Amino acid sequence: MCGIVGYIGTKQAFPILIKGLHRLEYRGYDSAGVALINTDKRLNVYKAKGKVADLEQVASDKDISGTIGIGHTRWATHGEPSDVNAHPHISQDEKIALIHNGIIENYETLRSQLEAAGYTFKSETDTEVLVQFINYLMELNHTDLCTAVQMALNQVTGAYAIAVIEKGNPDTIIAARKSSPLVVGIGEGEFFLASDASPFVEYTQKVVYLNDEEIAILSRGEELKIKTLNNIEKTPQIKLLEMNLSQLEKGKYPYYMEKEIFEQTKTLKTCLSGRINLDCDNIAISGFFDNKERFLNAERIVITACGTSWHAGLIGMYAIEEFARIPVTVEYSSEFRYRNPVITKNDVVIAISQSGETADTLAAMEIAKNAGAFVFGICNVVGSSIARLSDAGCYTHVGPEVGVASTKAFTAQVLVLQMLALTIAKERNCISKDRFTALLSEMNKLPKKIQTILKLNDKLEAFSRTFTYASNFIYLGRGYNYPIALEGALKLKEISYIHAEGYPAAEMKHGPIALISEEMPVVVIATSSSTYEKVVSNIQEIKARKGKVIAIVTEGDDVVSKLADYCIQIPNTEECLSPVLTVVPLQLLAYHIAVAKGKDVDQPRNLAKSVTVE
């Protein structure tokens, strides 16, 4: 969950690296560093605990010249955040510098071997072991850097994306990946390297996504070369980016999270665009229709995901079972990969990930594919690992999501799952034409209805300040909105550090009601639904125990509005589509409470955007 950048070309590398590190700071931000080779072939390494701004301060009076360099933002795995543990790490003879995202699982064995050979270590990291091991193999076998990297990676166990430079060779960067993302940007007489394309989007639109166990050789003045760990040469597959620079800027917003919440009116239109055809009464999802028989003959659908994407998967389960009448299970990828699940060739496995790089979800997909299941990926990042590993899939197309707490990606995931559920239902003749048309029409209205909700932002900001005192929250919902209770609680935990739990409203009497008091705010999703009367009863039970109720209700509600301490009215919609609307005020509630508490909502402590390691 670290950020990697690299540059080799005719420009000064340091400004490009620093700008790139700022763009990748959402991936890791407890320390940062750069390594540069200047015209005298000196290897200069600068590192700092903290954020990229701290690194800039450290390097402000140093030699930052050079047209080749690598940079890194760290999210600690082995070793606490510190200057010493920050990347890049250098070899004992100070000739090689390396940056790394991932975990080398057998690093202790390698470290013992190197210590026996006379190597000493300055840091607690597995990464320093790797750079020393490369140096050891290079010296032992009298070989070049690329060959030594190949030899080392053939002996390590774990996940990695690495970039390596050598003091005596200012014309080459060696990069490699396994189970951790790495992309090469191809410019005019220059190469860029990064964990994702955001650091170099203004310089080139041409990219090559490295596959597992591939090594890229970025040499000045030469074509990009790619080979496998077994030394088989590969032809680079050049893709064109869909990303643009404006998508990476905050504009008028103080935080990316707020920008991305407000972008949902636009991003959901984009998600629906080209897929919903009201004139033809049709949903076009090519990944489904190209593999229709696998879905129609499925005995079961398994949805696997982590975090916010798992919550979207729960909503998908409700929709697929209600409309398509296929049994669905929803699995945490981190548990699925280790519990020896029963998967057959008649199953369809849907894997969901915003980044398309979530390590646990990728591992779950591998298990499913090995069992013969059909794997359908839902992700946001074109060319990502999940997109490439899937048998078929669907992009959410919401543009880059920089805020660590997912917002616009979540609503798009829910929408894609709803479209998929309706498509399967129509093809299985499980839904009437009138019902299908009505849901399609209502789905198309969701972006405008979100715009209406966003007009309540000032109201939400005002009463959010009231709850900065709280140390605990409870979120309640039923049916399609139970996952929204979970998601609302997660958002609050992620960015405000207030403990919060989501429950099915009916489960309150089975334990959580013991927590209700004047000091316990309770968020209740009480929109029009088949269980509305039951939720009203739950609210009455909370009020009888002096609990503070924040209610999300449908416009025109005159029952809950009188019971709740704070009430947010949202437009009416179909019950199955309501999560796309009910989640928006909960996103804003969490955001404003966190801001009022003085938290950095874009970079909450201990979290990284893309969980690319276990």
XYZ file of C-alpha atoms in Angstrom, residues 12-570:
559
model
C 15.009 17.166 -14.151
C 13.598 14.196 -12.267
C 13.073 15.673 -8.790
C 10.107 17.976 -9.566
C 8.377 15.160 -11.466
C 8.956 12.721 -8.616
C 7.708 15.131 -5.958
C 4.578 15.998 -7.909
C 3.979 12.304 -8.469
C 4.466 11.498 -4.785
C 1.887 14.128 -3.837
C -0.578 12.445 -6.209
C 0.165 9.054 -4.678
C 0.094 10.241 -1.086
C -3.323 8.623 -0.641
C -1.545 5.238 -1.028
C 0.823 5.794 1.884
C 1.890 8.783 3.880
C 3.910 7.909 6.970
C 7.239 8.598 5.248
C 8.632 9.474 1.833
C 11.907 9.483 -0.034
C 13.713 9.861 -3.360
C 16.917 8.586 -4.940
C 18.575 10.528 -7.761
C 21.690 10.020 -9.863
C 23.306 13.321 -10.871
C 25.583 14.071 -13.824
C 28.633 13.061 -11.763
C 27.021 9.634 -11.251
C 26.552 10.339 -7.548
C 23.626 8.552 -5.924
C 21.769 10.994 -3.667
C 19.115 9.604 -1.347
C 16.809 11.822 0.754
C 14.151 10.476 3.123
C 11.851 11.822 5.810
C 9.283 10.533 8.251
C 5.910 12.188 7.637
C 4.375 13.460 4.450
C 5.819 14.470 1.116
C 6.008 18.080 2.304
C 8.451 16.934 5.005
C 10.616 15.318 2.334
C 10.596 18.551 0.323
C 11.834 20.412 3.393
C 14.652 17.903 3.948
C 15.757 18.165 0.309
C 15.391 21.948 0.064
C 19.106 22.664 0.503
C 20.458 19.465 -1.072
C 21.692 18.474 -4.530
C 18.499 17.421 -6.302
C 19.898 17.445 -9.831
C 19.631 14.517 -12.173
C 17.431 13.250 -14.996
C 16.893 9.810 -13.471
C 15.290 9.039 -10.131
C 12.845 6.986 -8.101
C 10.522 8.060 -5.286
C 8.297 6.434 -2.694
C 5.563 7.121 -0.154
C 5.346 4.488 2.570
C 2.558 2.826 4.533
C 4.412 0.850 7.180
C 4.323 -2.953 7.226
C 7.750 -4.041 8.534
C 9.183 -1.447 10.910
C 7.545 1.649 12.382
C 7.450 4.938 10.461
C 10.883 6.586 10.686
C 13.575 8.209 8.564
C 15.604 4.989 8.681
C 12.732 2.724 7.637
C 11.628 5.071 4.849
C 12.382 4.139 1.245
C 14.520 4.176 -0.876
C 16.823 1.644 0.746
C 20.401 1.315 -0.427
C 22.871 -1.544 -0.595
C 25.738 -1.783 1.864
C 28.221 -0.527 -0.734
C 25.850 2.384 -1.493
C 25.704 1.510 -5.190
C 22.080 0.371 -5.516
C 18.842 2.099 -4.425
C 15.487 0.316 -4.339
C 11.858 1.183 -3.592
C 9.244 -1.458 -2.902
C 5.512 -1.943 -2.446
C 4.520 -5.309 -1.002
C 5.801 -7.836 1.508
C 8.770 -10.208 1.176
C 7.567 -13.122 3.279
C 10.894 -14.969 3.502
C 12.936 -11.879 4.358
C 14.085 -13.222 7.733
C 15.657 -16.291 6.105
C 17.359 -14.095 3.511
C 18.510 -11.663 6.181
C 20.155 -14.447 8.166
C 21.914 -15.664 5.023
C 23.184 -12.160 4.271
C 24.319 -11.513 7.833
C 26.338 -14.722 7.663
C 27.964 -13.299 4.504
C 28.965 -10.137 6.372
C 26.075 -7.794 5.548
C 24.738 -5.408 8.184
C 21.342 -3.714 8.261
C 20.242 -0.251 9.298
C 16.453 -0.675 9.117
C 13.772 -3.124 10.258
C 12.325 -3.493 6.768
C 12.010 -6.425 4.402
C 12.874 -3.995 1.602
C 16.444 -3.423 2.810
C 16.893 -7.188 2.801
C 15.830 -7.279 -0.855
C 18.245 -4.573 -2.004
C 21.100 -6.194 -0.086
C 20.195 -9.565 -1.602
C 20.290 -8.112 -5.124
C 23.688 -6.579 -4.346
C 24.939 -9.888 -2.922
C 23.898 -11.832 -6.039
C 25.362 -9.174 -8.306
C 28.749 -9.397 -6.590
C 28.707 -13.166 -6.161
C 27.881 -13.867 -9.797
C 29.706 -10.887 -11.343
C 26.561 -10.002 -13.248
C 24.614 -6.888 -14.244
C 21.779 -5.293 -12.263
C 18.911 -6.681 -14.364
C 20.187 -10.242 -14.118
C 20.740 -9.878 -10.362
C 17.155 -8.603 -9.960
C 15.893 -11.621 -11.918
C 17.913 -13.997 -9.773
C 16.751 -12.369 -6.533
C 13.074 -12.320 -7.446
C 13.210 -15.977 -8.375
C 14.218 -16.686 -4.778
C 11.868 -14.402 -2.839
C 8.403 -15.314 -1.619
C 5.703 -12.663 -1.431
C 4.327 -9.664 -3.276
C 6.261 -6.809 -4.765
C 6.400 -3.864 -7.091
C 9.958 -2.552 -7.190
C 12.096 0.026 -8.946
C 15.896 -0.144 -8.788
C 18.669 2.194 -9.917
C 22.445 1.747 -9.850
C 25.028 4.431 -9.095
C 27.315 3.561 -12.008
C 24.473 3.298 -14.522
C 22.551 6.588 -14.818
C 20.762 5.411 -17.957
C 18.550 2.580 -16.660
C 15.728 1.888 -14.219
C 14.835 -1.745 -13.558
C 11.233 -2.366 -12.450
C 9.299 -5.530 -11.658
C 5.979 -6.633 -10.204
C 4.149 -9.536 -8.656
C 0.709 -9.094 -7.046
C 1.249 -5.353 -6.703
C 0.439 -2.754 -9.368
C 3.027 -1.062 -11.569
C 2.511 0.929 -14.757
C 5.033 2.393 -17.215
C 4.321 5.679 -19.015
C 5.926 6.120 -22.429
C 6.765 9.678 -23.457
C 8.932 11.253 -26.131
C 12.434 10.136 -25.203
C 11.416 9.516 -21.612
C 9.813 6.910 -19.363
C 7.665 7.252 -16.290
C 6.935 4.631 -13.665
C 4.256 4.580 -10.985
C 1.843 2.513 -8.919
C -0.939 4.018 -10.997
C -1.011 6.488 -13.871
C -1.940 9.593 -11.868
C 1.668 10.859 -11.384
C 2.328 11.261 -15.102
C -1.075 11.880 -16.685
C -0.039 15.353 -17.920
C 3.064 14.011 -19.670
C 1.755 11.040 -21.659
C -1.367 9.032 -22.370
C 0.542 5.921 -23.468
C 0.967 3.289 -20.786
C 2.011 -0.320 -20.338
C 0.616 -2.289 -17.401
C 3.121 -4.830 -16.153
C 1.893 -8.349 -15.504
C 2.957 -10.579 -12.642
C 6.573 -11.733 -12.732
C 7.511 -9.300 -15.476
C 10.576 -7.056 -15.437
C 10.676 -3.740 -17.301
C 13.964 -2.225 -18.430
C 13.635 1.542 -18.864
C 16.779 2.622 -20.718
C 17.555 6.130 -21.857
C 17.193 6.513 -25.620
C 15.911 2.964 -26.163
C 12.590 1.203 -26.589
C 10.876 -0.224 -23.524
C 11.952 -3.811 -22.905
C 9.953 -6.345 -20.918
C 11.028 -9.838 -19.946
C 9.825 -12.466 -17.499
C 11.697 -13.792 -14.493
C 12.578 -16.732 -16.732
C 14.158 -14.346 -19.264
C 11.457 -14.662 -21.909
C 11.077 -11.393 -23.837
C 7.569 -9.938 -24.075
C 6.127 -7.392 -26.480
C 4.883 -4.312 -24.555
C 1.110 -3.880 -24.911
C 0.578 -0.118 -25.088
C -2.774 1.227 -23.840
C -4.244 4.733 -23.884
C -5.293 6.356 -20.618
C -8.866 7.528 -20.055
C -7.760 9.740 -17.145
C -7.207 13.489 -17.474
C -5.465 16.014 -15.243
C -8.622 17.910 -14.191
C -9.955 14.746 -12.561
C -6.995 14.793 -10.169
C -7.486 18.367 -8.959
C -9.637 19.417 -6.003
C -10.906 22.577 -7.666
C -13.027 24.641 -5.274
C -13.242 21.909 -2.639
C -10.986 21.755 0.446
C -10.859 17.951 0.333
C -11.060 15.315 -2.367
C -13.719 13.505 -0.362
C -16.126 16.435 -0.548
C -15.384 16.866 -4.253
C -16.069 13.194 -4.882
C -19.326 13.258 -2.913
C -20.525 16.166 -5.014
C -19.331 14.527 -8.239
C -21.837 11.716 -7.819
C -24.489 13.450 -9.897
C -22.034 13.406 -12.804
C -20.324 10.077 -12.156
C -23.595 8.160 -11.958
C -24.684 9.674 -15.254
C -21.415 8.429 -16.741
C -21.928 5.013 -15.180
C -25.400 4.779 -16.735
C -24.402 6.325 -20.048
C -24.409 3.885 -22.936
C -25.892 1.177 -20.735
C -29.478 2.228 -20.132
C -31.571 2.709 -23.251
C -35.054 3.845 -22.286
C -36.219 3.927 -25.914
C -35.278 0.292 -26.451
C -36.193 -0.680 -22.903
C -32.804 -2.297 -22.511
C -29.618 -2.454 -20.420
C -26.388 -2.998 -22.336
C -23.648 -4.692 -20.322
C -21.377 -6.317 -22.870
C -19.541 -8.386 -20.283
C -22.864 -10.055 -19.501
C -24.201 -10.565 -23.010
C -20.901 -11.948 -24.291
C -21.165 -14.609 -21.576
C -24.912 -14.784 -21.093
C -25.156 -18.557 -20.776
C -22.750 -18.619 -17.821
C -25.087 -16.333 -15.888
C -28.323 -17.966 -17.008
C -27.062 -21.436 -16.109
C -25.451 -20.399 -12.838
C -26.472 -22.488 -9.851
C -25.168 -19.806 -7.513
C -23.529 -16.393 -7.579
C -20.740 -15.614 -5.119
C -19.823 -11.963 -4.566
C -16.402 -11.330 -3.062
C -15.025 -7.966 -1.948
C -13.521 -6.027 0.963
C -14.633 -2.996 2.977
C -16.981 -0.610 1.211
C -17.120 -2.867 -1.852
C -18.385 -5.675 0.392
C -21.278 -3.446 1.442
C -22.085 -2.847 -2.221
C -21.992 -6.622 -2.680
C -24.643 -7.086 0.026
C -26.973 -4.749 -1.863
C -26.186 -6.667 -5.031
C -27.173 -9.896 -3.268
C -30.575 -8.476 -2.327
C -31.202 -7.268 -5.893
C -30.049 -10.434 -7.687
C -32.051 -12.695 -5.403
C -35.171 -10.508 -5.571
C -35.224 -10.018 -9.325
C -33.149 -12.791 -10.925
C -34.031 -15.511 -8.378
C -30.502 -16.942 -8.225
C -29.053 -17.750 -4.783
C -26.221 -15.400 -3.811
C -23.605 -15.426 -1.078
C -21.380 -12.469 -0.201
C -17.876 -13.222 1.034
C -15.137 -11.129 2.560
C -12.238 -11.817 0.207
C -9.797 -12.011 3.116
C -11.788 -14.893 4.628
C -12.785 -16.547 1.364
C -9.181 -17.109 0.310
C -8.314 -19.014 3.488
C -11.383 -21.044 4.378
C -11.306 -23.687 1.615
C -14.606 -22.537 0.053
C -16.817 -24.834 -2.013
C -16.742 -23.436 -5.562
C -17.875 -25.289 -8.679
C -17.729 -24.733 -12.424
C -21.435 -23.851 -12.308
C -20.826 -20.839 -10.053
C -20.420 -17.233 -11.143
C -18.063 -15.253 -8.908
C -18.398 -11.450 -8.949
C -15.290 -9.661 -7.648
C -15.647 -5.985 -6.686
C -12.826 -3.494 -6.082
C -12.531 0.235 -6.706
C -8.817 0.099 -7.470
C -8.838 -3.294 -9.149
C -5.698 -4.099 -7.143
C -7.050 -5.343 -3.792
C -4.733 -8.211 -2.861
C -7.289 -10.346 -1.019
C -9.851 -10.010 -3.808
C -7.282 -10.967 -6.425
C -6.405 -14.060 -4.383
C -10.096 -14.962 -4.090
C -10.446 -14.653 -7.865
C -7.529 -17.026 -8.403
C -9.224 -19.625 -6.183
C -12.476 -19.237 -8.124
C -10.770 -19.542 -11.503
C -8.818 -22.601 -10.418
C -12.119 -24.219 -9.421
C -13.538 -23.551 -12.888
C -15.966 -20.803 -11.894
C -16.735 -17.896 -14.222
C -15.272 -14.690 -12.749
C -16.913 -11.324 -13.431
C -15.012 -8.231 -12.261
C -16.470 -4.874 -11.250
C -13.814 -2.188 -10.823
C -13.066 1.428 -11.593
C -9.499 1.435 -12.901
C -9.037 0.506 -16.538
C -6.201 -1.970 -17.046
C -6.042 -2.918 -13.367
C -5.132 -6.412 -12.207
C -8.728 -7.422 -11.455
C -9.856 -6.202 -14.867
C -7.190 -8.324 -16.525
C -7.748 -11.415 -14.383
C -11.530 -11.450 -14.872
C -13.183 -13.603 -17.528
C -15.462 -10.624 -18.189
C -16.548 -7.554 -16.305
C -17.852 -4.037 -16.092
C -16.084 -0.769 -15.317
C -17.824 1.744 -13.071
C -16.262 4.696 -14.980
C -16.372 7.241 -12.134
C -12.891 8.657 -12.739
C -10.037 8.666 -10.212
C -11.136 8.435 -6.587
C -8.412 10.010 -4.442
C -10.107 10.291 -1.049
C -9.297 7.210 1.027
C -12.925 6.886 2.152
C -14.782 5.629 -0.920
C -17.893 7.570 -1.954
C -18.578 7.880 -5.683
C -17.082 4.450 -6.376
C -19.523 2.883 -3.911
C -22.668 4.345 -5.468
C -21.456 3.315 -8.928
C -20.761 -0.230 -7.733
C -24.287 -0.429 -6.350
C -25.695 0.871 -9.637
C -23.716 -1.639 -11.723
C -24.927 -4.481 -9.514
C -28.520 -3.261 -9.844
C -28.197 -3.099 -13.626
C -26.702 -6.568 -13.672
C -29.511 -7.939 -11.485
C -32.189 -6.492 -13.759
C -30.411 -7.710 -16.888
C -30.207 -11.271 -15.571
C -33.838 -11.082 -14.438
C -35.018 -9.968 -17.868
C -33.069 -12.704 -19.648
C -34.426 -15.321 -17.211
C -37.983 -13.988 -17.647
C -38.186 -13.335 -13.904
C -39.468 -9.775 -14.179
C -42.405 -8.280 -16.019
C -41.835 -5.817 -18.831
C -43.700 -3.066 -16.946
C -41.682 -3.581 -13.769
C -38.417 -3.655 -15.706
C -39.314 -0.439 -17.543
C -40.363 1.318 -14.331
C -37.089 0.438 -12.597
C -35.062 1.510 -15.611
C -36.840 4.854 -15.708
C -36.344 5.409 -11.986
C -32.669 4.430 -12.191
C -32.180 7.102 -14.816
C -33.567 9.726 -12.401
C -31.118 8.973 -9.580
C -28.430 11.519 -10.545
C -30.948 14.402 -10.397
C -32.283 13.142 -7.083
C -28.761 13.097 -5.659
C -28.451 16.717 -6.743
C -31.488 17.485 -4.589
C -29.877 15.777 -1.592
C -26.645 17.710 -2.047
C -28.601 20.948 -1.590
C -29.015 19.863 2.046
C -25.265 20.104 2.594
C -25.412 23.294 4.681
C -28.057 21.805 6.945
C -26.003 18.665 7.447
C -22.880 20.690 8.143
C -24.683 22.759 10.766
C -26.032 19.903 12.853
C -22.962 17.707 12.347
C -21.026 20.023 14.680
C -23.343 18.908 17.465
C -21.934 15.393 17.339
C -18.222 16.056 17.665
C -18.632 15.151 21.352
C -19.733 11.597 20.568
C -17.424 8.639 21.120
C -19.903 6.078 19.763
C -22.652 5.931 17.117
C -25.191 3.302 16.130
C -26.553 3.076 12.564
C -29.769 1.179 11.849
C -31.378 0.112 8.595
C -33.492 -2.698 7.201
C -33.600 -4.604 3.923
C -31.710 -2.819 1.179
C -30.664 -0.173 3.681
C -29.078 -2.472 6.230
C -25.828 -2.420 4.152
C -26.120 1.373 4.113
C -26.155 1.343 7.927
C -22.902 -0.622 7.751
C -21.457 1.748 5.160
C -22.483 4.875 7.084
C -20.836 3.527 10.232
C -17.680 2.638 8.316
C -17.404 6.139 6.855
C -17.653 7.695 10.310
C -15.032 5.330 11.734
C -12.645 5.834 8.835
C -12.385 9.593 8.889
C -13.549 10.893 12.288
C -12.179 8.011 14.436
C -15.504 7.782 16.256
C -16.480 4.206 17.028
C -19.640 3.308 15.117
C -21.545 0.107 14.379
C -24.235 -0.693 11.870
C -27.052 -3.137 12.615
C -30.259 -4.401 11.059
C -32.844 -2.304 12.895
C -34.742 -5.373 14.107
C -31.584 -6.675 15.800
C -31.435 -3.693 18.138
C -33.488 -5.547 20.739
C -31.006 -8.422 20.638
C -28.218 -6.511 22.334
C -27.429 -3.004 21.034
C -30.427 -1.452 22.803
C -28.401 -1.784 26.016
C -26.131 0.977 24.690
C -28.899 3.536 24.159
C -28.617 6.655 26.335
C -28.616 10.441 26.025
C -24.972 10.208 24.966
C -25.561 7.723 22.139
C -26.509 9.202 18.736
C -28.461 6.732 16.603
C -28.715 7.163 12.838
C -31.832 5.491 11.462
C -32.598 5.007 7.777
C -36.389 5.233 7.773
C -37.360 5.842 4.161
C -40.554 4.496 2.581
C -40.290 0.716 2.418
C -42.088 -2.508 3.182
C -40.652 -2.383 6.726
C -41.321 1.304 7.419
C -43.746 0.649 10.321
C -41.228 -1.668 11.960
C -38.509 0.982 11.769
C -40.864 3.558 13.297
C -41.320 1.179 16.204
C -37.550 0.931 16.608
C -37.279 4.723 16.739
C -39.942 4.882 19.433
C -37.942 2.375 21.485
C -34.826 4.553 21.128
C -36.656 7.716 22.148
C -38.160 5.962 25.169
C -34.577 5.466 26.357
C -33.601 9.089 25.696
C -31.473 8.276 22.645
C -30.681 11.005 20.101
C -32.079 10.095 16.678
C -30.829 11.297 13.310
C -33.287 10.042 10.710
C -33.079 9.742 6.929
C -36.672 9.818 5.652
C -38.599 10.186 2.424
C -39.893 13.626 1.454
C -43.289 14.280 2.975
C -42.763 11.978 5.961
C -44.825 13.269 8.882
C -44.325 10.424 11.372
C -40.594 9.949 11.867
C -40.053 13.671 11.323
C -41.922 14.295 14.587
C -40.021 11.623 16.495
C -36.444 12.313 15.395
C -34.160 14.965 16.879
C -32.675 15.650 13.433
C -34.281 14.728 10.160
C -33.022 14.662 6.571
C -35.671 14.303 3.886
C -34.628 12.787 0.568
